[in-house]
mmCIF file with all atom_site columns, C-alpha atoms in Angstrom:
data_model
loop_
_atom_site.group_PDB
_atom_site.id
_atom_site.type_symbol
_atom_site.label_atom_id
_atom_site.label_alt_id
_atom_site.label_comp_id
_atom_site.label_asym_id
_atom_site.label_entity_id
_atom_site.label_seq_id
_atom_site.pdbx_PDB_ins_code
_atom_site.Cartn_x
_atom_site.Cartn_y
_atom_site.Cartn_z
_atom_site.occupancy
_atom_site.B_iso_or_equiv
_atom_site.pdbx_formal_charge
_atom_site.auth_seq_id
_atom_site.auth_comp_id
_atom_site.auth_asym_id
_atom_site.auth_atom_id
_atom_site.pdbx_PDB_model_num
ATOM 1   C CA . UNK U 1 1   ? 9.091   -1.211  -3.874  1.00 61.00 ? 175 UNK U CA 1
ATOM 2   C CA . UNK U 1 2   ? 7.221   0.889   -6.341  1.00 59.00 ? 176 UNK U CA 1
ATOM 3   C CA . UNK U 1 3   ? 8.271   -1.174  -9.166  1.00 64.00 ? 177 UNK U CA 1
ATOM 4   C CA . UNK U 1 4   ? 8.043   -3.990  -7.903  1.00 57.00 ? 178 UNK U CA 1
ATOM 5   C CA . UNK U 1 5   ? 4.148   -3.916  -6.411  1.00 55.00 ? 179 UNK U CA 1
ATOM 6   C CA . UNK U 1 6   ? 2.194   -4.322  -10.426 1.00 60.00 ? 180 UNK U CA 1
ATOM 7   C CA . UNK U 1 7   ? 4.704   -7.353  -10.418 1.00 51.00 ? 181 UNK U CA 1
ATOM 8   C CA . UNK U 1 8   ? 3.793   -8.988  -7.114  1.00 45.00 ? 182 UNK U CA 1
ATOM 9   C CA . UNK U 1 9   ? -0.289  -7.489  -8.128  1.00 47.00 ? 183 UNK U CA 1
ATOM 10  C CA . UNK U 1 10  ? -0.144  -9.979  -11.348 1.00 46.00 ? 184 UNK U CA 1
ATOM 11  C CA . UNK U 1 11  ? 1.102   -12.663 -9.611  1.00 42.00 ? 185 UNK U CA 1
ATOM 12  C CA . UNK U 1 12  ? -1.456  -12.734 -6.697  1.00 39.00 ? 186 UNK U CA 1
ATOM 13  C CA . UNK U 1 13  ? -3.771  -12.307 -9.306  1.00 41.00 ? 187 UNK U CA 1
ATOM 14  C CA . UNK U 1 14  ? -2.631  -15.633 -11.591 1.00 38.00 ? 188 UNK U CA 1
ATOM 15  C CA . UNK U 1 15  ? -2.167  -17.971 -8.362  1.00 41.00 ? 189 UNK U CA 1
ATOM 16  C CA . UNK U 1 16  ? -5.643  -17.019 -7.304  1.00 40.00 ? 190 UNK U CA 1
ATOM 17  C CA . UNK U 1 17  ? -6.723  -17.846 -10.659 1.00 44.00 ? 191 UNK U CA 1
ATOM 18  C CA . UNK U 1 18  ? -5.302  -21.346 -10.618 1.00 43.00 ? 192 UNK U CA 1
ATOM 19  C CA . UNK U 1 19  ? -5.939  -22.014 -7.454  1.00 50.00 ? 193 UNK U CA 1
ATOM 20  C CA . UNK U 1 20  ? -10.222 -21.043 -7.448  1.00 71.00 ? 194 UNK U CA 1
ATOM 21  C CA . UNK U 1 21  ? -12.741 -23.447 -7.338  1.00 86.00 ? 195 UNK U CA 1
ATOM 22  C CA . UNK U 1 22  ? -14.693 -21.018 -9.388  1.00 88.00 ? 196 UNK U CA 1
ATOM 23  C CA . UNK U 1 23  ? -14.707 -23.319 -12.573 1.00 88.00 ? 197 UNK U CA 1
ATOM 24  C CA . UNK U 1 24  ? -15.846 -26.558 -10.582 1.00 89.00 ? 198 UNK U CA 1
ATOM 25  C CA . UNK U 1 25  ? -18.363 -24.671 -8.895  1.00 92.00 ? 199 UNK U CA 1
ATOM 26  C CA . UNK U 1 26  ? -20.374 -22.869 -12.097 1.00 91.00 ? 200 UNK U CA 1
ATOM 27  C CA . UNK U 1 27  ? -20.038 -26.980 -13.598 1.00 92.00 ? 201 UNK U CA 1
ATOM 28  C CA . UNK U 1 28  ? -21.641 -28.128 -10.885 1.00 94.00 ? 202 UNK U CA 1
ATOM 29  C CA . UNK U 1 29  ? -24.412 -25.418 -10.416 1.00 94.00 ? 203 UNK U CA 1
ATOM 30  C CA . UNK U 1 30  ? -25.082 -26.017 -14.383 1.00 94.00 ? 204 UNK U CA 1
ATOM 31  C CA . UNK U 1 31  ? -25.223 -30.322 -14.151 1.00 94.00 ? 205 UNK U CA 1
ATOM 32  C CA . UNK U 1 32  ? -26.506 -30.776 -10.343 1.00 94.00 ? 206 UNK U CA 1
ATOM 33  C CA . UNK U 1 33  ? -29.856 -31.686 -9.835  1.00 94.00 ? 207 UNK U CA 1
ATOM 34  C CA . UNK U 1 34  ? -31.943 -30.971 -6.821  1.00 93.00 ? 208 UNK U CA 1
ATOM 35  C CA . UNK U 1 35  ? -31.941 -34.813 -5.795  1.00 94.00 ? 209 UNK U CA 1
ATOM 36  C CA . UNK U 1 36  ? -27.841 -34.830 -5.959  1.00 96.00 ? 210 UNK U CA 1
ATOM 37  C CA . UNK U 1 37  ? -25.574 -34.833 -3.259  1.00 97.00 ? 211 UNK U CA 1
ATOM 38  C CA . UNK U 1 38  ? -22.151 -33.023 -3.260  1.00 97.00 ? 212 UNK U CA 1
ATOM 39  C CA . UNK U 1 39  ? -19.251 -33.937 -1.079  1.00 97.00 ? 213 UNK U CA 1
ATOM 40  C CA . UNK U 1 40  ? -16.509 -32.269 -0.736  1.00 95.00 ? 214 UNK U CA 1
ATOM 41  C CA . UNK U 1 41  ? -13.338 -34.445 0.161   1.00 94.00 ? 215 UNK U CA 1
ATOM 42  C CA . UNK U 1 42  ? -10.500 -32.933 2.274   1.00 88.00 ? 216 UNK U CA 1
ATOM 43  C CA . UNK U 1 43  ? -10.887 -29.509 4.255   1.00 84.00 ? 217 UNK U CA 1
ATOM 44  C CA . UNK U 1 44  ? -13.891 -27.087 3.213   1.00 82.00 ? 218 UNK U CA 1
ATOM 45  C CA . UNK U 1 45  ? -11.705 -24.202 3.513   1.00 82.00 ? 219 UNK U CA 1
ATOM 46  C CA . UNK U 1 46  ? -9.714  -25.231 0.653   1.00 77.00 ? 220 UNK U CA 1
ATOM 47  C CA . UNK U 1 47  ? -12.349 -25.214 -0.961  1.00 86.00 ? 221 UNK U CA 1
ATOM 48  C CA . UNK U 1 48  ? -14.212 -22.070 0.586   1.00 82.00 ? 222 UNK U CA 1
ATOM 49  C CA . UNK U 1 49  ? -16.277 -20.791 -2.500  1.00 90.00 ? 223 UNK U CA 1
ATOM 50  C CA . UNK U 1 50  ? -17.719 -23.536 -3.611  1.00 92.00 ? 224 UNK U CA 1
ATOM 51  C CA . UNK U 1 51  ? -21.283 -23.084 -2.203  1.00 91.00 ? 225 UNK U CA 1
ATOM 52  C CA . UNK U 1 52  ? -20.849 -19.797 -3.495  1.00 92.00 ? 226 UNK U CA 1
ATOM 53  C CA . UNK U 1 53  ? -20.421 -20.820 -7.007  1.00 91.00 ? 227 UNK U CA 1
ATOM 54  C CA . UNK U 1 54  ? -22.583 -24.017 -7.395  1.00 93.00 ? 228 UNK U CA 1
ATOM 55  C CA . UNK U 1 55  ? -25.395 -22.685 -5.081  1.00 93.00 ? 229 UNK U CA 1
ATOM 56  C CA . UNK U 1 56  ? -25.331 -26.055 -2.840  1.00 94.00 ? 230 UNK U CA 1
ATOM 57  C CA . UNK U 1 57  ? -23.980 -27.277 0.471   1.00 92.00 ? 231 UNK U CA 1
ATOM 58  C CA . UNK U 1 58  ? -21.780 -29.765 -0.020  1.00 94.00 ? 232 UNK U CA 1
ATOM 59  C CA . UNK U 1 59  ? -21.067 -32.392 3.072   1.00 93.00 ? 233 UNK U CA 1
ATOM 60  C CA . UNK U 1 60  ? -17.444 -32.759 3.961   1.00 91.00 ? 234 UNK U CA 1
ATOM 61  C CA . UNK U 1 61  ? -15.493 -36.334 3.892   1.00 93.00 ? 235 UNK U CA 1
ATOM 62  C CA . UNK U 1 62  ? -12.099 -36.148 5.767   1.00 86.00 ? 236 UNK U CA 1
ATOM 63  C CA . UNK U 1 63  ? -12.297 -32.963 7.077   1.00 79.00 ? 237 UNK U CA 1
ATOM 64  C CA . UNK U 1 64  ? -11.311 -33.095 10.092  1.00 76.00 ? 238 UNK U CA 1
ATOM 65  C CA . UNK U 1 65  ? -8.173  -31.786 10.104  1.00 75.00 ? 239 UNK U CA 1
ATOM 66  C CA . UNK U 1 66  ? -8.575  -28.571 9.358   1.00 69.00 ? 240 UNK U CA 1
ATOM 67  C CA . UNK U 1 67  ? -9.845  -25.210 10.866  1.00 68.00 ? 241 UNK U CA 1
ATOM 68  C CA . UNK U 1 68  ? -13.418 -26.231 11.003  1.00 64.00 ? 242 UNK U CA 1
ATOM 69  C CA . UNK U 1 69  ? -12.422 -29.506 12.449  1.00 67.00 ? 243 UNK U CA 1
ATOM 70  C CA . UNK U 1 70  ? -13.817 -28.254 16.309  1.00 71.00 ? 244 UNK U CA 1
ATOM 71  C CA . UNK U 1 71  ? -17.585 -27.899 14.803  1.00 73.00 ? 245 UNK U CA 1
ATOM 72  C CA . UNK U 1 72  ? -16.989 -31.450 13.596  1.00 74.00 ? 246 UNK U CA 1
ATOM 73  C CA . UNK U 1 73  ? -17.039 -33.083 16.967  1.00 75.00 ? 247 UNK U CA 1
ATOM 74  C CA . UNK U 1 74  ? -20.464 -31.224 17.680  1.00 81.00 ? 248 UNK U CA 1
ATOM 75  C CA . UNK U 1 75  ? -23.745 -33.753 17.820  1.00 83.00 ? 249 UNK U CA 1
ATOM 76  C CA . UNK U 1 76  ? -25.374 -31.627 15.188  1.00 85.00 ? 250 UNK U CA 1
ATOM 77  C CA . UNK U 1 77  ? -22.129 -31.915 12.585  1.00 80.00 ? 251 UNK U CA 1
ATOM 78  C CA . UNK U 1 78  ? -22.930 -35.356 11.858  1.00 83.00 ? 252 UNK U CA 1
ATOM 79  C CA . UNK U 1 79  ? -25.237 -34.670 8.970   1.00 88.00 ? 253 UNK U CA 1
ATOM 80  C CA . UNK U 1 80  ? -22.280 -32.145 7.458   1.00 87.00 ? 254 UNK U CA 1
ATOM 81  C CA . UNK U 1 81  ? -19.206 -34.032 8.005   1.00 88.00 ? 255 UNK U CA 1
ATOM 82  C CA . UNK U 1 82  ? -18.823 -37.942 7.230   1.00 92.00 ? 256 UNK U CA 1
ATOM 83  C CA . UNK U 1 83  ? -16.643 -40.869 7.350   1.00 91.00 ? 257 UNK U CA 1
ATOM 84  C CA . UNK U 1 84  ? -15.410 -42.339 4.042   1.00 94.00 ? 258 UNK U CA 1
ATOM 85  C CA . UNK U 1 85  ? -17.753 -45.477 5.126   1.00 96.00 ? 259 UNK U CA 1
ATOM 86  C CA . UNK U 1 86  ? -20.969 -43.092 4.837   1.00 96.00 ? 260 UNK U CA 1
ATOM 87  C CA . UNK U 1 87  ? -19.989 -42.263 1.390   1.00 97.00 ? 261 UNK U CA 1
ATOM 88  C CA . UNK U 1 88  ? -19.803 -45.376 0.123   1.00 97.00 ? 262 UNK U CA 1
ATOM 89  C CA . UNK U 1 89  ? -23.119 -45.737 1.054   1.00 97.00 ? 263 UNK U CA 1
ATOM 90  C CA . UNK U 1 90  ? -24.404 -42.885 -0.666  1.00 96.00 ? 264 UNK U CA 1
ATOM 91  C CA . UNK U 1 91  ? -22.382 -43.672 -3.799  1.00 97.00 ? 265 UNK U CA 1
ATOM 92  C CA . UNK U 1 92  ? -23.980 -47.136 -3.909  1.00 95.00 ? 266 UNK U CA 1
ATOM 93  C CA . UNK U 1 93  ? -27.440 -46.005 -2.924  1.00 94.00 ? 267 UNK U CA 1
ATOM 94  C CA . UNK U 1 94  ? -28.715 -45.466 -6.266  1.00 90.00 ? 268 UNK U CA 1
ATOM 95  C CA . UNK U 1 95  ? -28.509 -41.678 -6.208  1.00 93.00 ? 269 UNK U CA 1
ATOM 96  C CA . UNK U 1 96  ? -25.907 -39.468 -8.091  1.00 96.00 ? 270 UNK U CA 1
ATOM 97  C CA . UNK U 1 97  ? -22.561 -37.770 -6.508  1.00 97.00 ? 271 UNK U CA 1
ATOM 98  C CA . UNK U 1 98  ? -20.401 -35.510 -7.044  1.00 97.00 ? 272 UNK U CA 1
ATOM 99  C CA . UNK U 1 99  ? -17.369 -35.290 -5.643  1.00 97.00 ? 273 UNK U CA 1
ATOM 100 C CA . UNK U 1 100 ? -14.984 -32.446 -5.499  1.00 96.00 ? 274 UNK U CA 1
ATOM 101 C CA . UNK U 1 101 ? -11.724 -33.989 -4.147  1.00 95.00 ? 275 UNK U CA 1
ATOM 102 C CA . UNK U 1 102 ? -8.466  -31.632 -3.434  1.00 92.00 ? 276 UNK U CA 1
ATOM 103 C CA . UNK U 1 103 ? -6.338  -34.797 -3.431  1.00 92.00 ? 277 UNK U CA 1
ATOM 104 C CA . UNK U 1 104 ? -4.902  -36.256 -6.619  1.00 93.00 ? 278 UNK U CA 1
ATOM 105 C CA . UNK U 1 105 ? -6.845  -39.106 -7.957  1.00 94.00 ? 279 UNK U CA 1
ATOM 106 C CA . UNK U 1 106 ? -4.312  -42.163 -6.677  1.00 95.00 ? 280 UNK U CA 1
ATOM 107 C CA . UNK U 1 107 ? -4.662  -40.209 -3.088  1.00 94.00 ? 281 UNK U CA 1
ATOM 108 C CA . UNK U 1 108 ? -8.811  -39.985 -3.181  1.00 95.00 ? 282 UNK U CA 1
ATOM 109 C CA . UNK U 1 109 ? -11.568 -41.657 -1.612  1.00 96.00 ? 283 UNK U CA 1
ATOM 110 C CA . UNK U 1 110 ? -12.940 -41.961 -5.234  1.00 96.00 ? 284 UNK U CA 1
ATOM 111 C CA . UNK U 1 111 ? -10.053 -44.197 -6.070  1.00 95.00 ? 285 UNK U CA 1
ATOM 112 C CA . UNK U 1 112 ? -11.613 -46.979 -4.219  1.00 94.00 ? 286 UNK U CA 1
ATOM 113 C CA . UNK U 1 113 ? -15.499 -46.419 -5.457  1.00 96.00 ? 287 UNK U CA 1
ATOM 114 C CA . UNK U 1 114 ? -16.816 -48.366 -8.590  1.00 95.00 ? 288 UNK U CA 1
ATOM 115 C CA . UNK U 1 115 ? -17.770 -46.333 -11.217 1.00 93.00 ? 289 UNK U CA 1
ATOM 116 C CA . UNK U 1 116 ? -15.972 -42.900 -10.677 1.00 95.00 ? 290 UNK U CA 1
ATOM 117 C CA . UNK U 1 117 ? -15.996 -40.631 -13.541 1.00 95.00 ? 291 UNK U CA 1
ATOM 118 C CA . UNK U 1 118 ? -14.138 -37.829 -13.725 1.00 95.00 ? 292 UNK U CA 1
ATOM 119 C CA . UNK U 1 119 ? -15.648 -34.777 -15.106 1.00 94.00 ? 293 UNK U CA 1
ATOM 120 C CA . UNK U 1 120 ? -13.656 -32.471 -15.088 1.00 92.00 ? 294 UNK U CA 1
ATOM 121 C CA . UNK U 1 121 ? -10.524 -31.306 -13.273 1.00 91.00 ? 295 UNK U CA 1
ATOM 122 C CA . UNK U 1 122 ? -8.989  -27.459 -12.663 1.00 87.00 ? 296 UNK U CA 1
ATOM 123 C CA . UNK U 1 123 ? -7.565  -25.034 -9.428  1.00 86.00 ? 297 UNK U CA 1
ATOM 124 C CA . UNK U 1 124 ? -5.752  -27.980 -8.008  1.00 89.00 ? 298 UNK U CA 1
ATOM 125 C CA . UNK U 1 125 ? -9.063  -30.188 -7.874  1.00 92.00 ? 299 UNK U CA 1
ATOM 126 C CA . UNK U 1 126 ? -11.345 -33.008 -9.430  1.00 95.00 ? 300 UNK U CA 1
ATOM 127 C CA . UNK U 1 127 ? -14.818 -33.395 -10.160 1.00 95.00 ? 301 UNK U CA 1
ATOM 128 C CA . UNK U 1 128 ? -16.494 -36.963 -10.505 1.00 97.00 ? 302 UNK U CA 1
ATOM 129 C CA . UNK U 1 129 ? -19.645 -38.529 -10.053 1.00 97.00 ? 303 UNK U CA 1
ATOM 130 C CA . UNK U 1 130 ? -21.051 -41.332 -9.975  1.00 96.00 ? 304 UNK U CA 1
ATOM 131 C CA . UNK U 1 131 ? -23.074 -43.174 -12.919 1.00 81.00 ? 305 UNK U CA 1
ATOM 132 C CA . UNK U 1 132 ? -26.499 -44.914 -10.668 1.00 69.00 ? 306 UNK U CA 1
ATOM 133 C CA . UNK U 1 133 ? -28.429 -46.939 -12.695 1.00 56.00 ? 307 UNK U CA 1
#
């Protein structure tokens, strides 16, 4: 067991790596401006740092299978968790987001919104935003 616990240690320690949302999150705290709106697409907790690192709340699309999904049926979670409808809205409004999506491009909400660009991808996720006139 002894030599086998520095292997197992540097293991954790690259899967954790790959897997963080630490690089999406310093991107987005560098580019985001205080009139943006982040979603998040797919369950927060896959995503659990990410306010952390980008200093922002993001609003959750098609979370609601997932740990967090009993605070979604509450009358106050309707500002924090939407329906794919609501952001399409908000990505045609005129105002710029970003959208961190755990779900491979062909699988995303993003696939079906004009305009998507990807900014940057890493940890098993994707960064785009839209490009408002």
């Amino acid at each position: 067991m002894l030599a086998l616990l520095p292997s197992v240690a540097a293991a954790l320690g690259l899967v954790s790596a790959h897997r963080a949302v630490r690089v999406l999150g310093l991107e987005l705290a560098r580019v985001v401006r205080a009139d943006d709106l982040i979603v998040h697409e797919g369950p927060l907790e896959n995503s659990g740092a990410l306010e952390w690192y980008s200093g922002r709340r993001a609003v959750i699309v098609d979370g609601l299978k997932s740990v967090l999904a009993f605070g979604a049926l509450r009358p106050e979670a309707r500002d924090v968790f939407w329906e794919r409808a609501r952001l399409r809205d908000a990505w045609l409004g005129g105002r710029r987001v970003w959208v961190v999506s755990v779900r491979a491009p062909e699988r995303s909400v993003v696939a079906g919104l004009p305009g998507a660009r990807l900014v940057t991808a890493g940890g098993g996720r994707w960064l785009w935003v839209n490009e408002p006139p």
